[in-house]
Short mmCIF file of C-alpha atoms in Angstrom, two decimals:
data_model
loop_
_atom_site.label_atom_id
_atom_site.label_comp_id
_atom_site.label_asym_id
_atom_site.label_seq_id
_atom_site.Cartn_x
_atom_site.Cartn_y
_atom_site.Cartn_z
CA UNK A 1 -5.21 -18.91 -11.73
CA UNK A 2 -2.34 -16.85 -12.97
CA UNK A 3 -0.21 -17.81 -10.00
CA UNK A 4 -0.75 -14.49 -7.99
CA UNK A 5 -3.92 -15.43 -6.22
CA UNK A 6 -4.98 -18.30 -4.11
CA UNK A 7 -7.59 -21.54 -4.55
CA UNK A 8 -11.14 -20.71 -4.81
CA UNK A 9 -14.46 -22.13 -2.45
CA UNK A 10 -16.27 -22.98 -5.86
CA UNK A 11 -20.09 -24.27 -5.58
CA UNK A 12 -21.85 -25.88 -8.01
CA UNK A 13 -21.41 -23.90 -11.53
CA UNK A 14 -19.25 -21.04 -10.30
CA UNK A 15 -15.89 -20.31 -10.67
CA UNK A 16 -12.81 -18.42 -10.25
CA UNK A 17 -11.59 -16.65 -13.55
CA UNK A 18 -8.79 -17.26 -14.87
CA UNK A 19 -7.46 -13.93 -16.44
CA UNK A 20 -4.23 -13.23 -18.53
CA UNK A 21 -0.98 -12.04 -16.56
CA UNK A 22 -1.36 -8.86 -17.80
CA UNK A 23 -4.36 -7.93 -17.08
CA UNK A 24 -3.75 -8.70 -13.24
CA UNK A 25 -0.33 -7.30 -13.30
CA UNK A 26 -1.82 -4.04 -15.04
CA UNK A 27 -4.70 -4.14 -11.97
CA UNK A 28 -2.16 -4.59 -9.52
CA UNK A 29 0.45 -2.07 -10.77
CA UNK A 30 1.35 0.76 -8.31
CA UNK A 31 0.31 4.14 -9.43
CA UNK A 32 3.02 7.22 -10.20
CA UNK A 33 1.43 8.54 -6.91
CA UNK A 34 1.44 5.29 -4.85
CA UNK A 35 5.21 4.00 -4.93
CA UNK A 36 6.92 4.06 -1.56
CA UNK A 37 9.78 6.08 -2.94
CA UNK A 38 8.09 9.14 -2.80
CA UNK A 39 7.19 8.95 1.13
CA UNK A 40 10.63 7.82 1.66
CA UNK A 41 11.94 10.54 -0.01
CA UNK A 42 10.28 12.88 1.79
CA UNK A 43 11.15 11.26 5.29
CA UNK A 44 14.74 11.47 4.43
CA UNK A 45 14.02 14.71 3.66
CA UNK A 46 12.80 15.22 6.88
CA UNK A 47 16.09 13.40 8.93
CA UNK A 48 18.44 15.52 6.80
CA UNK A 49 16.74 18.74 7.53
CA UNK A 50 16.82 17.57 11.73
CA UNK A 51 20.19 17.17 11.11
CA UNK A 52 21.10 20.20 9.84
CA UNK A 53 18.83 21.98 12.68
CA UNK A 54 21.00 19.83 15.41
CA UNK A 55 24.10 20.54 13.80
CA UNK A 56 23.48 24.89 13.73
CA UNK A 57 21.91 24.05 17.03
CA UNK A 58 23.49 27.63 17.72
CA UNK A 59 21.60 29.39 14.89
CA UNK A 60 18.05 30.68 16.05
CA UNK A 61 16.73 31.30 12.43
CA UNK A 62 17.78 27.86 11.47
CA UNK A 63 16.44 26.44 14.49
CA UNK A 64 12.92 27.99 13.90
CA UNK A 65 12.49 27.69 9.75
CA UNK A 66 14.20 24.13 10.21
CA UNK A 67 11.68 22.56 12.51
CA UNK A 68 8.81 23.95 10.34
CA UNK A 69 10.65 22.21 7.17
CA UNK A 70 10.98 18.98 9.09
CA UNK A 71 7.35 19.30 10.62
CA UNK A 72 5.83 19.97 6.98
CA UNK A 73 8.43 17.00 5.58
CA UNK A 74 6.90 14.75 8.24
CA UNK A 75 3.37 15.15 7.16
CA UNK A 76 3.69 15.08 4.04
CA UNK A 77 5.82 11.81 4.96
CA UNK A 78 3.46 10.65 6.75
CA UNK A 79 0.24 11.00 3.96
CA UNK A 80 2.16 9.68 1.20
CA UNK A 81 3.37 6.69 3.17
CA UNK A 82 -1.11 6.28 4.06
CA UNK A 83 -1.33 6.68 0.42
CA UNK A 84 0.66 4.27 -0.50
CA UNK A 85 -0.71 1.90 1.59
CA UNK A 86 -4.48 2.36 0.99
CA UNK A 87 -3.48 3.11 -2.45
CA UNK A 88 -6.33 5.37 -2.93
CA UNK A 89 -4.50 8.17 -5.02
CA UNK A 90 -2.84 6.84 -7.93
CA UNK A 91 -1.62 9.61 -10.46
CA UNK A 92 -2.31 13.54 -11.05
CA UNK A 93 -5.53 13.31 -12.16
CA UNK A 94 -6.67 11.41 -8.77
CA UNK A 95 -5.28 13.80 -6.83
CA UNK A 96 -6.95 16.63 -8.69
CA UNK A 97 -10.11 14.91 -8.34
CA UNK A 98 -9.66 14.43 -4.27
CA UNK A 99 -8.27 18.80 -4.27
CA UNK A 100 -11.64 19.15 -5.88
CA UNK A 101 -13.58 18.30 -2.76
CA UNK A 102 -12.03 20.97 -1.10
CA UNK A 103 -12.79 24.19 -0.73
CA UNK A 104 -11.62 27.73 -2.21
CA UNK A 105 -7.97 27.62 -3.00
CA UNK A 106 -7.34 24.06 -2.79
CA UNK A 107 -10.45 23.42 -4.95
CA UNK A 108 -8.95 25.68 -7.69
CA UNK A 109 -5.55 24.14 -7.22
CA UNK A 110 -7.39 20.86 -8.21
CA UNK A 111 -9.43 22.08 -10.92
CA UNK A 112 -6.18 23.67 -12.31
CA UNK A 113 -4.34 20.16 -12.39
CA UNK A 114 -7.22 18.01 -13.60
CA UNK A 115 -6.47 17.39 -17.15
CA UNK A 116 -10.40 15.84 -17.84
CA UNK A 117 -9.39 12.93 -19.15
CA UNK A 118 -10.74 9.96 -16.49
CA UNK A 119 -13.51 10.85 -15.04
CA UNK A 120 -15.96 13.85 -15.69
CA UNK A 121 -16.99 16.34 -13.26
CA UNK A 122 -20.87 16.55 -12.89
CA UNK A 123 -23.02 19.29 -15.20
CA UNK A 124 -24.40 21.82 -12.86
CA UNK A 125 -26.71 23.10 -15.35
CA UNK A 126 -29.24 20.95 -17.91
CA UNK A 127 -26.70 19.46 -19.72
CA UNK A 128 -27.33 17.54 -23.03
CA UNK A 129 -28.95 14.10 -23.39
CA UNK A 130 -27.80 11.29 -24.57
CA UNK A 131 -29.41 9.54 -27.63
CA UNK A 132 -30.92 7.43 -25.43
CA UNK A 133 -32.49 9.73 -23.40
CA UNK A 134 -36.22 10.27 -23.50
CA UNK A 135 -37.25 11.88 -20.39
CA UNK A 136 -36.21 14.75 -17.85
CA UNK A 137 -35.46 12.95 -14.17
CA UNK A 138 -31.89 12.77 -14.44
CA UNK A 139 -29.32 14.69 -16.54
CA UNK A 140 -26.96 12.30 -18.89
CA UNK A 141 -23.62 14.28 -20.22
CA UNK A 142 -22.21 12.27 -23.22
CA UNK A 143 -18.68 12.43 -24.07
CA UNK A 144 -17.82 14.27 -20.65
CA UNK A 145 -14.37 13.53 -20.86
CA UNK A 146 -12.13 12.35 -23.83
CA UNK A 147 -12.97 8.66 -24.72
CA UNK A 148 -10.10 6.45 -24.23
CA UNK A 149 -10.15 3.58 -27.18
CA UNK A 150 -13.52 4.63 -27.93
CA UNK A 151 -14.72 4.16 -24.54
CA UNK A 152 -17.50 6.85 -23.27
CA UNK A 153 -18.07 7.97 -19.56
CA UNK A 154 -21.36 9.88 -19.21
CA UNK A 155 -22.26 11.43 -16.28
CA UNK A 156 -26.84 11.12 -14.85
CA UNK A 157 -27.89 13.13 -12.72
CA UNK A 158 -30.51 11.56 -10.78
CA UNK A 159 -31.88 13.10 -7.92
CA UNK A 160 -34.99 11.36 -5.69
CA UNK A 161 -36.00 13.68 -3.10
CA UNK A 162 -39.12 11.44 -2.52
CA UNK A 163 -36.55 8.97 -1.04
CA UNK A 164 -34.64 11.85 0.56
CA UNK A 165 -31.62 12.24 -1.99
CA UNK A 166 -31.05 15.62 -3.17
CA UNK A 167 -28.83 15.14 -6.10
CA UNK A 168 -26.91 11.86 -6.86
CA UNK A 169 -23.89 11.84 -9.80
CA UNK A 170 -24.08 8.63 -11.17
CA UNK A 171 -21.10 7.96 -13.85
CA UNK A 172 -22.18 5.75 -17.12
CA UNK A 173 -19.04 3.65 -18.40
CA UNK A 174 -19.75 3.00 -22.31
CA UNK A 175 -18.28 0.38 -24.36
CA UNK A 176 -16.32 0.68 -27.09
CA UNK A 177 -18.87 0.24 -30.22
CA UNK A 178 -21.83 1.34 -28.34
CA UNK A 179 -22.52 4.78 -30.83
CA UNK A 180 -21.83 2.77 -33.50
CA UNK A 181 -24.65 -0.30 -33.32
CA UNK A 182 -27.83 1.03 -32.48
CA UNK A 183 -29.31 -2.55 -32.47
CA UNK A 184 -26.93 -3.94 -29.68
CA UNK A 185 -27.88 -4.11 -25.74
CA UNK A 186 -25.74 -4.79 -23.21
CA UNK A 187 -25.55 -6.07 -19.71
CA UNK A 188 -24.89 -3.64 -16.64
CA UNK A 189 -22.30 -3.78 -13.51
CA UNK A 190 -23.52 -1.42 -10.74
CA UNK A 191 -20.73 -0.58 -8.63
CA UNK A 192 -21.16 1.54 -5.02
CA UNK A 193 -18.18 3.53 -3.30
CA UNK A 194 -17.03 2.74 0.25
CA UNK A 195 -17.87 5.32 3.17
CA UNK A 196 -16.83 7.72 4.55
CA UNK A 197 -16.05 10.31 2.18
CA UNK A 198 -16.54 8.05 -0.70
CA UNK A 199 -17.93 8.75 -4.18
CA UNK A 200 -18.75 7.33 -7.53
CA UNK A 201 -15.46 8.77 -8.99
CA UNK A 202 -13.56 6.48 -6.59
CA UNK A 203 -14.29 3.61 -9.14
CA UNK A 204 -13.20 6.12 -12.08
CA UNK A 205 -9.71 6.91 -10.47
CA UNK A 206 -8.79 4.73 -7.54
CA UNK A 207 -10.60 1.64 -8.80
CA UNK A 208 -9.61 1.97 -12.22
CA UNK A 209 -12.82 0.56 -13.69
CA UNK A 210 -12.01 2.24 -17.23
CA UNK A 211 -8.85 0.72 -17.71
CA UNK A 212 -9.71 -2.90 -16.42
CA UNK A 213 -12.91 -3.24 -18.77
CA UNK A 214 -10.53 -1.93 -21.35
CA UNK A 215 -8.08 -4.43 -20.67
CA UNK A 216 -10.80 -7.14 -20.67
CA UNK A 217 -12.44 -6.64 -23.36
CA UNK A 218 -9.13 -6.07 -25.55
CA UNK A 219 -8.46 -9.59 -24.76
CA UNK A 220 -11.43 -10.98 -25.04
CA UNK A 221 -12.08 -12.20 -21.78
CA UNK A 222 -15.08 -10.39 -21.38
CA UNK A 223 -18.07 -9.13 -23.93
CA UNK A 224 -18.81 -5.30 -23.69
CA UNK A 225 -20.88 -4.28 -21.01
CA UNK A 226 -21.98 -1.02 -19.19
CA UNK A 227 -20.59 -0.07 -15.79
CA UNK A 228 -22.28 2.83 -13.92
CA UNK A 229 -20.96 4.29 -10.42
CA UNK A 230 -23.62 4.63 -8.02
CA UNK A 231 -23.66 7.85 -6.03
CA UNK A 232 -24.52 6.73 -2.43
CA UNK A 233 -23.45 9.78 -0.27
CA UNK A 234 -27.46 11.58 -0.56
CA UNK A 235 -25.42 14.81 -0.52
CA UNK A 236 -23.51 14.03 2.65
CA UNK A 237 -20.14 11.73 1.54
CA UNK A 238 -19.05 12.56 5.34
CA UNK A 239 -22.12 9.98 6.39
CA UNK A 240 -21.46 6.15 6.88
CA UNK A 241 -24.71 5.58 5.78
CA UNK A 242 -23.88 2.54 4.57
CA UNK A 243 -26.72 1.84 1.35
CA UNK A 244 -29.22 1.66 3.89
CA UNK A 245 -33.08 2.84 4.09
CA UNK A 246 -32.47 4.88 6.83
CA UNK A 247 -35.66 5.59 9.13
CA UNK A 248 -36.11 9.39 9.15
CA UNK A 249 -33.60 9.81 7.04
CA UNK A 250 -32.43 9.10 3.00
CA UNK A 251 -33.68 6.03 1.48
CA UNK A 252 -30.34 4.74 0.02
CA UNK A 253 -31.64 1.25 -0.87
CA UNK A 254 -34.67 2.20 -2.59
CA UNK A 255 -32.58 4.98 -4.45
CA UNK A 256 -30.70 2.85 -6.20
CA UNK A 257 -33.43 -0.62 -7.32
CA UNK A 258 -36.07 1.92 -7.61
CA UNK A 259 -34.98 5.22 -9.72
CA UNK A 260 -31.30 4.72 -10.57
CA UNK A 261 -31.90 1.00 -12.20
CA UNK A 262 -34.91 2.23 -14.07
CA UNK A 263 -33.02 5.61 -15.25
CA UNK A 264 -30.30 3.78 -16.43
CA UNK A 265 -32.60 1.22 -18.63
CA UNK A 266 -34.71 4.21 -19.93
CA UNK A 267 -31.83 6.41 -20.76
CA UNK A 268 -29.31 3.74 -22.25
CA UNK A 269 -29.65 0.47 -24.48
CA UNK A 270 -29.22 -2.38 -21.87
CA UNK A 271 -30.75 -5.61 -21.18
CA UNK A 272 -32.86 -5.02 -18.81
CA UNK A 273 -33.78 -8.16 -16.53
CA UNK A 274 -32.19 -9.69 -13.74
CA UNK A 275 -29.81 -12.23 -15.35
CA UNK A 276 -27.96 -9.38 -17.20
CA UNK A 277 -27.49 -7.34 -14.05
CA UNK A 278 -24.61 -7.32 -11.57
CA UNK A 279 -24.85 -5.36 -8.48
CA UNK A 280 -21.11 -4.93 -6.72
CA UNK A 281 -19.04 -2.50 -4.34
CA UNK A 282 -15.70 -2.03 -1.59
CA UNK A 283 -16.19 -2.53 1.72
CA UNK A 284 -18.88 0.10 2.79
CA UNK A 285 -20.06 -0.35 -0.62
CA UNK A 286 -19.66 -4.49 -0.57
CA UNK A 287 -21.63 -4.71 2.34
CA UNK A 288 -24.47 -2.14 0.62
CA UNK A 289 -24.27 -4.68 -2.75
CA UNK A 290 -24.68 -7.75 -0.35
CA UNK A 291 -27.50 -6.40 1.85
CA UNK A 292 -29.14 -4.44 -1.40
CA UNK A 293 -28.45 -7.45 -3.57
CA UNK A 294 -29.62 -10.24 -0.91
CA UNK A 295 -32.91 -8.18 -0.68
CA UNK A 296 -33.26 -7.48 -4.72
CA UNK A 297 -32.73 -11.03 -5.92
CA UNK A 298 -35.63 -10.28 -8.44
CA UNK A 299 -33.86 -7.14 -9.80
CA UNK A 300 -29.80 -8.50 -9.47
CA UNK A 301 -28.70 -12.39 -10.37
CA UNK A 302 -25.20 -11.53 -9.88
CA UNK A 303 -23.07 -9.78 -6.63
CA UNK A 304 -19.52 -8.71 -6.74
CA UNK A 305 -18.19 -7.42 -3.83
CA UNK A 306 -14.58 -6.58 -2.61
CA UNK A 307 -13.35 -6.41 1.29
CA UNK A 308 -16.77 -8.10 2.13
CA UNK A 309 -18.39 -7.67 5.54
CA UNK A 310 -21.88 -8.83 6.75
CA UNK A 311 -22.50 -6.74 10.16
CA UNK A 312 -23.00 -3.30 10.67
CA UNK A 313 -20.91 -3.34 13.38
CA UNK A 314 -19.69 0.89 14.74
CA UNK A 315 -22.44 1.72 11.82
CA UNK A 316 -25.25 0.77 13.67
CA UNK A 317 -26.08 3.69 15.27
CA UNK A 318 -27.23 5.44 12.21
CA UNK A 319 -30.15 2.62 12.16
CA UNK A 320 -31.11 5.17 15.74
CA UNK A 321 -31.75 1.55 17.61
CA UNK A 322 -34.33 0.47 15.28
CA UNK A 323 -34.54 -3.24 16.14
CA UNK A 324 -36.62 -4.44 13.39
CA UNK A 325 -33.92 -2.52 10.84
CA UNK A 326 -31.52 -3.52 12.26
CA UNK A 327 -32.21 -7.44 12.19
CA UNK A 328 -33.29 -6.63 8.43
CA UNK A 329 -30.00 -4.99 7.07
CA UNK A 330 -27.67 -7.83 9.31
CA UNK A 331 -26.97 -10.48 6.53
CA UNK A 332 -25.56 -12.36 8.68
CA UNK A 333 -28.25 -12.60 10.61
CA UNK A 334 -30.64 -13.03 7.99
CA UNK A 335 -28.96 -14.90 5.20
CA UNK A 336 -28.87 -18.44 7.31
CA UNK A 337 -32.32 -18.62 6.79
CA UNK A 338 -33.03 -16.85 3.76
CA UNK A 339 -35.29 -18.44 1.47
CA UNK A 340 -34.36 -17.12 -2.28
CA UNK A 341 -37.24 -16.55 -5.01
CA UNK A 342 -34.57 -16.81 -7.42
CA UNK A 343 -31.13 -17.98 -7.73
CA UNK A 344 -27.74 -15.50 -7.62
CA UNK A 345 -24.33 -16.04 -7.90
CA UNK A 346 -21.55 -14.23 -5.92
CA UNK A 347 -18.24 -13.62 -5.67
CA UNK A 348 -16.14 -12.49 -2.41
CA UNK A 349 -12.99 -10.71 -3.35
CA UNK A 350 -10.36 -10.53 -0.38
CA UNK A 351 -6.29 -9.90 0.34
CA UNK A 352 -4.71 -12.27 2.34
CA UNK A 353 -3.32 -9.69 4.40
CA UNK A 354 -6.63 -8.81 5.95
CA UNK A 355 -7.76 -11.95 7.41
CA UNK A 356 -10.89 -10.56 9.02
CA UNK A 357 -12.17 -10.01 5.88
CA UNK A 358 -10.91 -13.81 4.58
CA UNK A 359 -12.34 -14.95 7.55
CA UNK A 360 -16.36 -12.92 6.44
CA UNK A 361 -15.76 -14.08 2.98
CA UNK A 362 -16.03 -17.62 3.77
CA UNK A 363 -18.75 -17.04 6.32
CA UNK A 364 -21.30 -15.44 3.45
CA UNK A 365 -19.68 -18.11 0.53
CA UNK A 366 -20.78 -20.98 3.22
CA UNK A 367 -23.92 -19.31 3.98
CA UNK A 368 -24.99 -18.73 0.26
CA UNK A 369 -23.54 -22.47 -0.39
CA UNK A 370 -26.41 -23.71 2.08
CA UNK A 371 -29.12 -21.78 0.66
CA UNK A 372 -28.56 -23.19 -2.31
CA UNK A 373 -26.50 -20.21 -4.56
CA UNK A 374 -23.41 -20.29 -6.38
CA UNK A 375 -20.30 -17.94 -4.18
CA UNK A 376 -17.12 -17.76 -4.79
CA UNK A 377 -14.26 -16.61 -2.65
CA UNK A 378 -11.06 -14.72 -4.64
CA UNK A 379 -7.92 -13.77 -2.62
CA UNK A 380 -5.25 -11.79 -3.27
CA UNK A 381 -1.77 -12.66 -1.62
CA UNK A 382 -0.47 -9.82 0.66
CA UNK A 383 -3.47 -7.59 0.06
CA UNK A 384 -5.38 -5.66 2.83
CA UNK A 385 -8.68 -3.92 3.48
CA UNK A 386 -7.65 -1.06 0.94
CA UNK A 387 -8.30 0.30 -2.75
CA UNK A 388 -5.50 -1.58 -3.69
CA UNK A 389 -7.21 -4.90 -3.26
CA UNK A 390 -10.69 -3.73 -5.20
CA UNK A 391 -8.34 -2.26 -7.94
CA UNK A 392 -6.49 -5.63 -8.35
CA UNK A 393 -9.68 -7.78 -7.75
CA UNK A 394 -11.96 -5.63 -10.08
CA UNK A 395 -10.90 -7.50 -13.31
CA UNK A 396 -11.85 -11.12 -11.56
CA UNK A 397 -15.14 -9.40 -10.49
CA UNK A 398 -16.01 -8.14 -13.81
CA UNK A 399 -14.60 -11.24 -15.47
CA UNK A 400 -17.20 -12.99 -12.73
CA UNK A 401 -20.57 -11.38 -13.98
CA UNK A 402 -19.34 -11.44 -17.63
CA UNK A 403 -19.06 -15.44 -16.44
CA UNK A 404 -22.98 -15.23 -15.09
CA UNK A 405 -24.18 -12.74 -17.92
CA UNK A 406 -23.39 -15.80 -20.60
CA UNK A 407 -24.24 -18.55 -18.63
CA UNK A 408 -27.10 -20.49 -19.56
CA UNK A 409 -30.35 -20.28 -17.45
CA UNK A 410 -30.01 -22.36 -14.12
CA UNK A 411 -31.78 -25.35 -14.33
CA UNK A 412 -35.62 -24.79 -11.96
#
């Protein structure tokens, strides 16, 4: 450890990373956006203008504009101080991104600040394909976006209305090298949003996955390897659908093992079995890569999940009181007595300042432990249930499958 995160639950061959200082202090860096100066300044904003309102108490004018200053000072207060916390807006081009989702006006005042530089916005048209690409299903967009140190982000657009998803934007994170040796194949990271109103940017901007592969693989702590952001909103991010097969509604689970998975290895030079293949998300997200994962050992060797939870707890009712789906998408119901065709290997990435989710962490690692699997638990000192924790955890996560990726095949 690099002395900002606490002692691991190892089990048998898996183990905590140990990662330069600064990579994690790059990971766990506040954003221009995030630092608590800027809601501070904007509440003292707000008690100066109050004070000028009580002190021309006599003045109607200044009475009326002066409450509306402190009232619009006070919210904006108030959502830079949630920002801050959650941490899910870091610079300009997140908050472009987020006006984006908006409409009319706000979307324009969005699409007028993003600089393209992070993370691509979707073709709506054909688009171009990739070298890779050799069939029609989904829509790759290479180079959507400036590389950054020769990394690429492509954008595939893979819709499966079969399974009940309209469209789905799933964003392709490229090595470094990877125009440049046709010959070379590379392992793949999955990585799912949380809910609601999550997307696959989110893992672009607020989870920083560009920059902490970059930082990785710069110093050689990891070998290059392919991250795509799974789109798991089937057209409705306001949903807490939560990855599932939902009956009468989207198939989320069988979106993503049955047509994104294969679109991916068609369209782009990976290595396509299960011991090269990590499967990982936040919170919604982590408990759609656990549940997913847990029921695709044969397609996903390695999970990596941050802000962990087993239950479906208030999300139940979009399972409409099906009993049998229900007790099939509960790990914790299910995973005591699990019987595994193959072996995984998982790691449970926490803050200390959530201790729910320390507490479900070492549930699932004890669980997996007496099934037999390798799980790991990684916590973060003063963290919480926010983006802040799977941004500063993401670089142990990656450094995690990297770990499973080289490891030699378990022993039958």
């Amino acid at each position: 450890m690099d002395g900002h995160g606490l002692a691991s639950v190892v089990h048998r061959a898996a183990s905590d990373p140990v990662l330069p200082g600064d990579v994690t202090a790059r990971a766990r860096d506040l954003g221009p956006l995030e630092s608590p100066l800027i809601w501070l300044g904007f509440a003292s904003a707000a008690v100066a203008v109050l004070a000028v309102v009580v002190a021309l108490w006599y003045r109607r004018r200044v009475r009326r504009w002066g409450f509306t200053a402190f009232a619009v000072l006070l919210l904006v207060a108030s959502v830079t101080a949630l920002n801050s916390y959650v941490g899910y807006v870091r610079t300009s081009d997140d908050l472009a991104r987020l006006l984006q989702r908006g409409p009319g006006v706000v979307n324009l005042a969005g699409r007028l600040l993003d600089d393209g530089k992070e993370a691509p916005e979707p073709s709506s048209g054909s688009g171009s394909s990739s070298p890779d690409s050799s069939s029609s299903g989904s829509t790759p967009r290479p180079g959507a976006g400036k590389p950054a140190a020769g990394q690429r982000i492509d954008v595939v657009n893979v819709a499966d209305p079969a399974h009940g998803i309209p469209t789905g934007s799933n964003y392709v994170v490229l090595p470094p090298g990877y125009d440049s040796d046709p010959t070379r194949r590379y392992p793949v990271v999955y990585l799912i949003h949380g809910y609601p109103f999550g997307g696959p940017r989110d893992w672009l901007t607020s989870g920083d996955a560009p920059g902490s592969l970059l930082a990785l693989q710069q110093a050689n702590v990891i070998a290059p390897m392919i991250v795509v952001t799974v789109d798991m909103t089937a057209g409705n991010p306001s949903t807490d659908w939560e990855c599932l097969n939902v009956p009468g509604g989207p198939q989320l689970e069988s979106y993503l093992a049955g047509t994104v998975v294969p679109a991916i290895d068609q369209r782009y030079r990976t290595l396509a079995d299960r011991k090269h293949r990590a499967l990982g998300g936040m919170s919604g997200g982590g408990f759609g890569a656990l549940n997913i994962g847990l029921h695709h050992v044969d397609e996903f060797a390695t999970l990596v999940i941050a802000l962990p939870y087993d239950d479906l707890n208030d999300s139940i009712g979009i399972l409409d009181g099906n009993r049998a789906a229900i007790a099939a998408n509960t790990p914790r119901r299910y995973l005591p007595t699990m019987k595994f065709s193959a072996p995984i290997s998982v790691m449970l990435a926490v803050g200390t300042g959530a201790p729910t989710d320390v507490t479900t962490a070492h549930r699932i690692a004890d669980a997996l432990h007496a099934r037999g699997q390798e799980a790991v638990v990684h916590a973060e000192r003063g963290f919480n249930h926010t983006w802040h924790t799977a941004r500063a955890t993401l670089p142990y996560l990656l450094a995690f499958a990297d770990q499973t990726f080289r490891a030699p095949p378990a022993a039958s």
